[in-house]
Amino acid sequence: MAAAFVVGVDVGTGSARAALVDCANGHIVRIAHAPIATYNPPATQLFHQSSDNIWRACAQVVKEVTSSVDKELVKGIAFDATCSLVVLDRQGQPLSVSPHGESEQNVILWLDHRASTEVNLINKTEHKLLSYVGGKMSLEMQLPKLLWLKNNLRDNCWNKAGYFFDLADFLTWKATGSDARSICTVTCKWAYDGVSNSWDKSFMESIGLDDLLEDGCSKIGSVMQAPGIPCGQGLTESAAADFGLKVGTCVATSIIDAHAGVLGMAAARLSEDKKMSDPTLEFRLSLICGTSTCLMAVGGSRVFVAGVWGPYPGAVLGLEPHLWLLEGGQSATGKLIDHLVDKHPASSHIRTEDNVHITDYLNELLKKMAERRHLSSVEFLTKDLHVWPDFHGNRSPLADPSLRGMMSGLSLSTSEEDLALQYLAAIQSLAYSTKQIISSMESAGHAHIETVLACGGLAHNSLYVQVLANVLACQSTRCQLLVPVQQNATATGHWPSVSHAMTGMAPVANEVQAQPSTYQYHSKKYKVFLQMVEDQKKYKRIMDS
């Protein structure tokens, strides 16, 4: 078979990444990265980006990974992206979402939390459609952001808007000229009814956004397509020039970044000789852990879980809608660790160390601290230090954006050792939060999760994956942790379906061996973890009384 390649473009919170992938085996041939600018005015919960800046970053990385390849061999390109909101005017040009009118700032980033009033109004409707988002809509979804724009920037933005896109759909529109939306984006983030395949007029009327249904829903989309199938007529002349590829090169209907992680690793196998031809996805959970973390579970039956988004039909495997997706989430994970490390006085000294990443430094420091105290595991160092990790609110399973982080056991120390302990306790709290979300899914009726697969930036942190493996293996959760060695083309026709592509290009994974000696310790700390949120609720009741 002649060589064939596809290009995957992943637009994350801080960068765009492209990978040139061999269709035959899923091996990544080349990777490129380019930064994306974020605008965060001081003392605000506003986070903006520029769609022009994002597109330029995508063009840069695509050109880089395909520079040495015959363009005839590049059979297709696919995009995934964060669930950010892109706003364009009637001519398809950027339209500012900033209260101050900065023209380039036309993207509301997914983690923007401006729309708290709007999301509360939406949730007070108690509309039946909210059952598909765990009973409460998150202010990280698009409808609260749209309602905020209508309420606060009516003249400068709302009345001038021609298109509202999820970022992943903006990229396919920019690439092909087709304004078709992905079932993945509109179902999971826009409250599109994936069961009836329609916008719910009664819901849109109840929240004051029914004007978006005018003119054939032209602003928010009327044509919905499954992830992975061809979009439009392929790359336009303009997009092909930007990317250095052929006009008409196939473009796949887009997918959300975390959901793409499911396709890339859910069928992972332990070794080359144990390739999984038909993985039982129901017993697997994909953990996409970066700035935030998404927990993605696919099942054959419709299960509703309080505080967990879904169940969504066909949101990941596209043309196989009999599989339902559940999506739990942690709003700040990598960002939480960065925040705790950066604000500590000792971090500035550590960052002066040559050729050492600060988390690698802290991991080694924790090992030395445990050895000095004759402890068999570094994890025992935090006996008196506990963290509740929701510094940016709780997405799952409590669905309470007003919750805030807590730390118990702080001292006056400003030493490197104190920083290392806070860092370790934060990692442990993230693992307990993962366990809590999985337990909620199982208690609601989802099949027992036997295997968790982790990818993303945090999956490269040896301490994080070891703590997570230990926490998941103890007590009721009892599941193994796999980390794909190579963390990775249906629209091109190379594979007959998304599931065939997923298994045909499945990566090899390593199992992170759990340490039984830590089980009892983590069982105790998990009880403390659960108690911390009860304490926080109690404090809030006292202050509100």
XYZ file of C-alpha atoms in Angstrom:
545
model
C 0.000 0.000 0.000
C 1.347 3.444 -0.910
C 2.351 5.681 1.978
C -0.414 7.936 3.288
C -0.433 10.541 6.007
C -2.946 12.660 7.868
C -2.365 15.813 9.849
C -3.956 16.267 13.255
C -4.151 19.805 14.615
C -4.786 20.207 18.328
C -5.567 23.713 19.584
C -5.080 23.795 23.326
C -5.327 26.600 25.835
C -1.800 27.918 25.344
C -0.585 26.478 22.054
C -1.450 24.889 18.726
C 0.135 21.529 17.973
C 0.238 19.563 14.753
C 1.192 15.934 14.202
C 1.934 14.188 10.942
C 0.553 10.666 11.379
C 1.198 7.530 9.336
C -2.240 6.148 8.419
C -1.007 2.571 8.340
C -0.062 2.272 11.996
C -0.869 5.531 13.744
C 2.794 6.366 14.336
C 3.520 10.047 14.751
C 6.176 11.054 12.226
C 6.666 14.669 13.261
C 5.252 17.162 15.783
C 5.328 20.956 15.885
C 4.157 23.521 18.437
C 3.318 27.233 18.284
C 2.175 29.497 21.146
C -1.244 31.152 21.351
C -1.718 34.486 23.137
C -4.245 34.823 25.963
C -5.560 38.142 27.282
C -6.560 38.192 30.960
C -7.189 41.707 32.290
C -6.006 42.043 35.918
C -8.529 41.300 38.670
C -11.090 39.854 36.243
C -12.430 36.453 35.290
C -12.177 37.409 31.621
C -10.007 35.273 29.345
C -9.805 36.221 25.664
C -7.972 34.987 22.600
C -7.753 35.961 18.928
C -9.064 33.694 16.164
C -6.586 35.257 13.728
C -3.716 34.459 16.092
C -4.983 30.891 16.489
C -5.275 30.408 12.719
C -1.735 31.705 12.144
C -0.439 29.292 14.782
C -2.252 26.414 13.057
C -0.782 27.375 9.681
C 2.709 27.540 11.164
C 2.615 24.061 12.695
C 0.952 22.403 9.690
C 3.588 23.811 7.343
C 6.324 22.632 9.687
C 5.181 19.009 9.991
C 4.491 18.608 6.267
C 7.517 20.481 4.950
C 9.430 17.344 3.875
C 6.459 15.280 2.675
C 4.993 15.057 -0.835
C 1.689 16.909 -0.531
C 0.034 14.227 -2.673
C 0.582 11.835 0.241
C -1.225 14.083 2.749
C -4.726 12.652 2.511
C -6.493 14.751 5.100
C -6.403 17.161 7.992
C -8.468 17.196 11.172
C -8.892 19.743 13.945
C -9.687 19.513 17.622
C -9.827 22.481 19.953
C -10.823 23.787 23.339
C -14.484 24.661 23.881
C -13.953 28.366 23.371
C -16.492 30.714 21.771
C -15.523 32.484 18.524
C -17.518 35.552 17.462
C -17.482 36.934 13.910
C -19.394 39.735 12.214
C -21.644 39.317 9.166
C -18.617 39.461 6.859
C -16.863 36.696 8.794
C -14.379 39.065 10.401
C -13.406 39.047 14.116
C -15.860 40.862 16.378
C -14.622 41.922 19.801
C -15.975 40.207 22.929
C -14.083 42.569 25.221
C -15.911 45.228 27.237
C -13.159 47.598 26.081
C -13.575 46.737 22.409
C -10.130 45.379 21.522
C -10.755 44.230 17.947
C -8.425 41.225 17.970
C -10.009 39.770 21.114
C -12.929 37.886 19.561
C -12.668 34.556 21.417
C -14.016 33.880 24.910
C -11.759 31.170 26.302
C -13.387 28.074 27.793
C -12.184 28.888 31.326
C -13.715 32.379 31.294
C -16.099 32.617 34.262
C -17.839 35.937 33.548
C -21.311 34.459 33.039
C -22.203 33.405 36.595
C -25.421 35.426 36.672
C -26.475 34.046 33.304
C -25.801 30.420 34.174
C -27.822 30.774 37.361
C -30.763 32.119 35.354
C -30.479 29.208 32.922
C -30.351 26.629 35.703
C -33.356 28.144 37.470
C -35.515 27.163 34.493
C -35.043 23.488 35.466
C -35.745 22.662 31.828
C -35.727 18.967 30.981
C -32.799 19.510 28.627
C -30.575 20.278 31.637
C -30.697 16.601 32.566
C -28.162 16.081 29.769
C -25.638 18.297 31.528
C -25.837 16.650 34.928
C -28.789 18.774 36.030
C -26.877 22.058 35.909
C -25.330 23.891 33.006
C -21.725 25.002 33.518
C -20.669 28.588 32.928
C -17.845 27.104 30.845
C -20.446 26.160 28.204
C -21.443 28.458 25.362
C -25.048 29.475 26.105
C -24.222 31.368 29.336
C -21.449 33.204 27.465
C -23.838 34.068 24.634
C -26.434 35.345 27.089
C -23.729 37.477 28.735
C -22.864 39.025 25.378
C -26.530 39.766 24.744
C -26.971 41.341 28.181
C -23.710 43.273 28.340
C -22.458 43.962 24.796
C -25.721 44.174 22.872
C -24.821 47.147 20.665
C -21.123 46.525 20.136
C -21.231 42.747 19.708
C -24.592 40.969 19.830
C -26.400 43.064 17.232
C -23.421 42.991 14.847
C -22.683 39.262 15.069
C -23.008 37.085 12.011
C -21.574 33.824 13.338
C -21.031 32.181 16.709
C -18.712 29.180 16.498
C -17.224 26.667 18.858
C -13.485 27.011 18.193
C -13.191 23.578 16.563
C -16.031 24.431 14.154
C -14.489 27.814 13.388
C -11.362 26.016 12.221
C -13.262 23.780 9.776
C -15.221 26.824 8.536
C -11.989 28.742 8.029
C -10.467 25.733 6.247
C -13.395 24.823 3.991
C -15.921 27.649 3.953
C -18.572 25.217 5.260
C -20.459 26.383 8.331
C -21.506 22.832 9.258
C -21.097 22.161 12.966
C -19.859 19.034 14.674
C -22.380 16.947 16.586
C -19.652 16.731 19.223
C -19.402 20.479 19.855
C -23.069 21.475 19.636
C -24.352 18.540 21.682
C -21.751 18.721 24.414
C -21.349 22.504 24.782
C -24.358 24.220 23.168
C -27.295 22.168 24.548
C -28.248 20.969 21.074
C -30.656 18.047 21.491
C -28.667 15.122 20.139
C -31.580 12.737 20.620
C -34.060 14.617 18.431
C -31.296 16.218 16.312
C -32.665 19.718 16.725
C -32.358 22.925 18.680
C -34.954 22.891 21.463
C -37.110 25.969 20.859
C -38.815 25.825 24.250
C -35.454 25.804 26.018
C -34.055 28.672 23.948
C -37.198 30.701 24.628
C -36.999 30.004 28.356
C -33.459 31.435 28.566
C -34.014 34.373 26.206
C -31.892 33.171 23.289
C -34.630 32.160 20.860
C -33.538 34.948 18.490
C -30.585 32.683 17.633
C -33.079 30.366 15.918
C -34.073 33.057 13.407
C -32.968 32.962 9.747
C -32.652 29.203 9.807
C -30.315 29.245 12.828
C -27.684 30.842 10.581
C -25.669 32.243 13.478
C -25.335 28.976 15.397
C -25.696 26.347 12.689
C -28.386 24.250 11.071
C -26.255 21.497 9.527
C -24.741 19.079 12.050
C -22.234 16.403 11.074
C -20.657 13.511 12.907
C -16.981 13.832 13.867
C -14.617 12.381 11.307
C -16.716 12.622 8.156
C -15.649 14.985 5.312
C -16.461 18.654 5.769
C -17.284 20.801 2.762
C -15.174 20.300 -0.364
C -11.878 20.173 1.483
C -9.309 22.963 1.805
C -10.186 26.163 0.010
C -7.589 27.904 -2.128
C -6.905 30.407 0.640
C -6.586 27.795 3.398
C -4.433 25.541 1.216
C -2.068 28.453 0.655
C -1.913 29.158 4.390
C -1.130 25.512 5.176
C 1.089 24.719 2.219
C -1.187 21.840 1.171
C -3.212 20.969 -1.909
C -6.542 22.629 -2.659
C -9.305 20.150 -1.885
C -7.309 18.189 0.693
C -9.915 16.409 2.796
C -10.931 18.131 6.052
C -12.650 16.065 8.733
C -15.555 17.366 10.749
C -14.034 18.588 13.999
C -14.102 17.338 17.562
C -13.483 18.841 21.008
C -9.885 18.439 22.204
C -10.633 16.182 25.166
C -12.978 14.063 23.051
C -10.204 13.608 20.498
C -8.144 12.172 23.333
C -10.694 9.367 23.645
C -10.245 8.447 19.981
C -6.478 8.629 20.317
C -6.030 6.295 23.242
C -9.213 4.482 24.345
C -8.162 1.361 22.419
C -4.572 1.422 23.716
C -2.920 -1.945 24.318
C -0.173 -3.053 26.679
C 2.151 -4.400 23.998
C 2.463 -4.734 20.238
C 1.512 -8.415 20.378
C -1.694 -7.777 22.342
C -3.441 -5.491 19.870
C -7.075 -4.956 20.769
C -9.328 -5.511 17.769
C -12.549 -4.849 19.657
C -11.932 -2.999 22.946
C -14.733 -2.936 25.483
C -14.904 0.829 25.834
C -17.558 0.647 28.543
C -14.966 -0.506 31.083
C -12.439 2.177 30.154
C -12.198 5.839 31.072
C -10.034 8.369 29.248
C -8.375 11.004 31.394
C -7.205 13.994 29.377
C -5.184 15.966 31.881
C -3.660 19.323 31.029
C -4.629 22.842 32.129
C -7.900 21.255 33.192
C -8.871 17.589 33.145
C -11.725 15.800 31.392
C -12.873 12.311 32.342
C -14.544 10.629 29.382
C -16.536 7.408 29.655
C -18.462 5.713 26.839
C -21.276 3.242 27.462
C -23.937 1.307 25.618
C -26.784 2.583 27.779
C -28.060 6.032 28.701
C -26.952 6.861 32.247
C -27.598 10.229 33.906
C -25.088 11.307 36.551
C -25.573 14.393 38.724
C -22.813 16.899 38.042
C -21.505 14.998 35.018
C -22.220 16.159 31.458
C -24.102 13.827 29.161
C -25.146 11.253 28.269
C -24.495 12.417 24.700
C -25.291 10.166 21.712
C -22.617 9.845 19.041
C -20.479 12.674 20.388
C -17.203 10.774 20.036
C -17.659 7.841 17.681
C -19.798 9.848 15.308
C -21.658 7.407 13.089
C -22.123 5.004 15.994
C -24.677 6.935 18.093
C -25.695 3.883 20.081
C -22.717 4.681 22.318
C -23.373 7.344 24.950
C -20.690 9.686 26.272
C -20.343 10.884 29.872
C -17.958 13.762 30.554
C -16.765 14.625 34.027
C -14.319 17.418 34.591
C -11.892 19.189 36.891
C -11.716 22.903 36.075
C -8.114 23.443 37.164
C -5.476 20.702 37.349
C -2.220 21.611 35.607
C -3.231 25.229 36.146
C -3.732 24.561 39.861
C -0.250 23.066 40.216
C 1.288 25.955 38.282
C -0.586 28.441 40.471
C 0.522 26.879 43.767
C 4.126 26.565 42.609
C 4.370 30.041 41.093
C 2.945 31.860 44.119
C 5.303 30.193 46.603
C 8.370 32.278 47.619
C 10.738 29.351 47.060
C 9.875 28.914 43.386
C 11.947 31.848 42.148
C 15.127 30.308 43.571
C 14.404 26.872 42.116
C 13.761 28.321 38.660
C 17.343 29.583 38.555
C 18.618 25.989 38.517
C 20.035 25.171 35.075
C 18.318 22.640 32.820
C 15.888 21.423 35.496
C 12.127 21.725 35.184
C 10.657 22.851 38.491
C 8.365 19.821 38.854
C 11.301 17.459 38.197
C 13.226 19.341 40.879
C 10.369 19.008 43.357
C 9.902 15.305 42.570
C 13.563 14.649 43.390
C 13.397 16.826 46.491
C 10.426 14.827 47.790
C 12.365 11.580 47.344
C 15.240 12.980 49.424
C 12.827 14.202 52.105
C 11.232 10.748 52.336
C 14.638 9.054 52.554
C 15.741 11.357 55.388
C 12.597 10.437 57.318
C 12.940 6.725 56.471
C 9.564 6.642 54.734
C 8.868 3.938 52.181
C 6.923 6.369 49.947
C 7.036 10.124 49.384
C 3.255 10.126 49.661
C 3.411 9.694 53.438
C 4.984 13.156 53.739
C 1.599 14.917 53.670
C 0.019 13.290 56.705
C -0.839 16.704 58.165
C -1.331 18.668 54.944
C -4.571 18.442 52.967
C -5.933 20.275 49.903
C -9.350 20.743 48.347
C -8.438 21.541 44.715
C -11.385 23.571 43.419
C -9.626 26.937 43.258
C -11.598 27.624 40.036
C -14.880 26.062 41.129
C -16.118 22.472 40.931
C -17.216 21.093 37.574
C -17.880 17.485 38.651
C -19.524 15.892 40.511
C -20.795 18.835 42.596
C -21.328 21.247 39.661
C -20.756 24.256 41.894
C -18.629 27.022 40.351
C -18.828 29.007 43.604
C -16.728 26.457 45.513
C -13.174 27.515 46.230
C -9.972 25.769 47.224
C -8.920 24.910 50.749
C -5.622 24.001 52.395
C -5.315 22.592 55.896
C -2.016 22.231 57.728
C -0.117 25.298 56.533
C 2.852 26.673 58.446
C 4.937 29.862 58.274
C 7.654 28.094 56.340
C 8.757 29.502 52.971
C 11.342 26.792 52.269
C 11.731 24.566 49.230
C 10.547 21.662 51.379
C 7.333 23.520 52.208
C 6.712 24.143 48.508
C 7.362 20.467 47.748
C 4.798 19.378 50.347
C 2.122 21.752 49.028
C 2.832 20.512 45.509
C 2.492 16.870 46.599
C -0.704 17.509 48.560
C -2.225 19.264 45.538
C -1.407 16.297 43.286
C -2.979 13.925 45.813
C -6.134 16.056 45.948
C -6.457 15.915 42.145
C -6.229 12.124 42.312
C -8.925 12.009 45.005
C -11.140 14.239 42.863
C -10.700 11.813 39.946
C -11.677 8.927 42.216
C -14.734 10.851 43.415
C -15.971 11.490 39.860
C -15.475 7.856 38.790
C -17.320 6.670 41.896
C -20.211 9.010 41.050
C -20.462 7.575 37.540
C -20.464 4.000 38.803
C -22.982 4.733 41.570
C -25.364 6.182 38.983
C -25.275 3.002 36.913
C -22.306 3.204 34.571
C -20.289 0.002 34.254
C -17.364 -0.466 36.641
C -14.284 1.248 35.263
C -11.480 -1.307 35.069
C -8.903 0.800 33.232
C -8.068 4.501 33.216
C -5.969 5.826 30.334
C -4.186 9.125 30.869
C -2.738 11.571 28.361
C -1.841 15.250 28.315
C 0.787 17.339 30.030
C 0.194 15.996 33.541
C 0.555 12.419 32.283
C 4.242 13.185 31.731
C 4.697 13.968 35.432
C 5.975 10.755 37.064
C 4.753 11.753 40.533
C 1.241 12.570 39.341
C 0.757 9.272 37.498
C 2.167 7.253 40.418
C -0.111 8.954 42.950
C -3.072 8.513 40.611
C -2.319 4.805 40.115
C -2.121 4.288 43.870
C -5.369 6.138 44.579
C -7.319 4.396 41.803
C -6.151 0.951 42.878
C -7.245 1.200 46.492
C -10.645 0.337 47.943
C -13.793 0.588 45.820
C -12.306 2.076 42.644
C -9.758 -0.684 42.028
C -8.719 0.023 38.461
C -5.417 0.056 36.619
C -3.769 3.118 35.094
C -2.302 3.022 31.591
C -0.279 5.785 29.953
C 0.048 5.494 26.153
C 3.644 5.587 24.956
C 2.697 7.586 21.847
C -0.282 9.782 22.479
C -1.949 10.360 19.167
C -8.444 9.044 9.441
C -11.632 8.278 8.842
C -12.699 11.172 6.564
C -9.951 10.319 4.092
C -11.494 6.912 3.430
C -8.378 5.120 4.632
C -10.430 3.553 7.456
C -14.094 2.569 7.031
C -15.223 4.042 10.362
C -14.022 6.040 13.328
C -13.893 2.906 15.504
C -11.798 1.087 12.873
C -9.364 3.999 12.786
C -9.271 4.108 16.590
C -8.322 0.439 16.919
C -6.191 0.295 13.786
C -3.958 3.117 14.998
C -4.201 2.339 18.718
C -1.060 3.225 20.691
C 0.938 0.947 22.934
C 0.619 1.831 26.620
C 2.587 1.263 29.798
C 0.867 0.251 33.011
C 1.750 2.304 36.070
C 2.154 -0.249 38.832
C 0.284 0.699 41.983
C 1.983 0.477 45.392
C -0.205 -1.489 47.850
C 1.708 -0.057 50.811
C -0.022 3.296 50.178
C -3.609 2.024 50.023
C -4.509 2.442 53.695
C -2.921 5.886 53.791
C -4.871 7.084 50.778
C -8.106 5.630 52.132
C -7.712 7.846 55.199
C -6.742 10.940 53.234
C -9.684 10.410 50.881
C -12.036 10.588 53.883
C -10.390 13.890 54.871
C -10.802 15.082 51.278
C -14.553 14.396 51.318
C -14.910 16.060 54.707
C -13.260 19.266 53.476
C -16.081 20.114 51.103
C -18.651 19.445 53.846
C -16.744 21.879 56.045
C -16.724 24.447 53.241
C -20.475 24.099 52.797
C -20.923 24.528 56.546
C -18.845 27.733 56.560
C -20.938 29.083 53.689
C -24.206 28.309 55.532
C -22.942 30.127 58.615
C -21.929 33.217 56.660
C -25.158 33.258 54.643
C -27.377 32.883 57.713
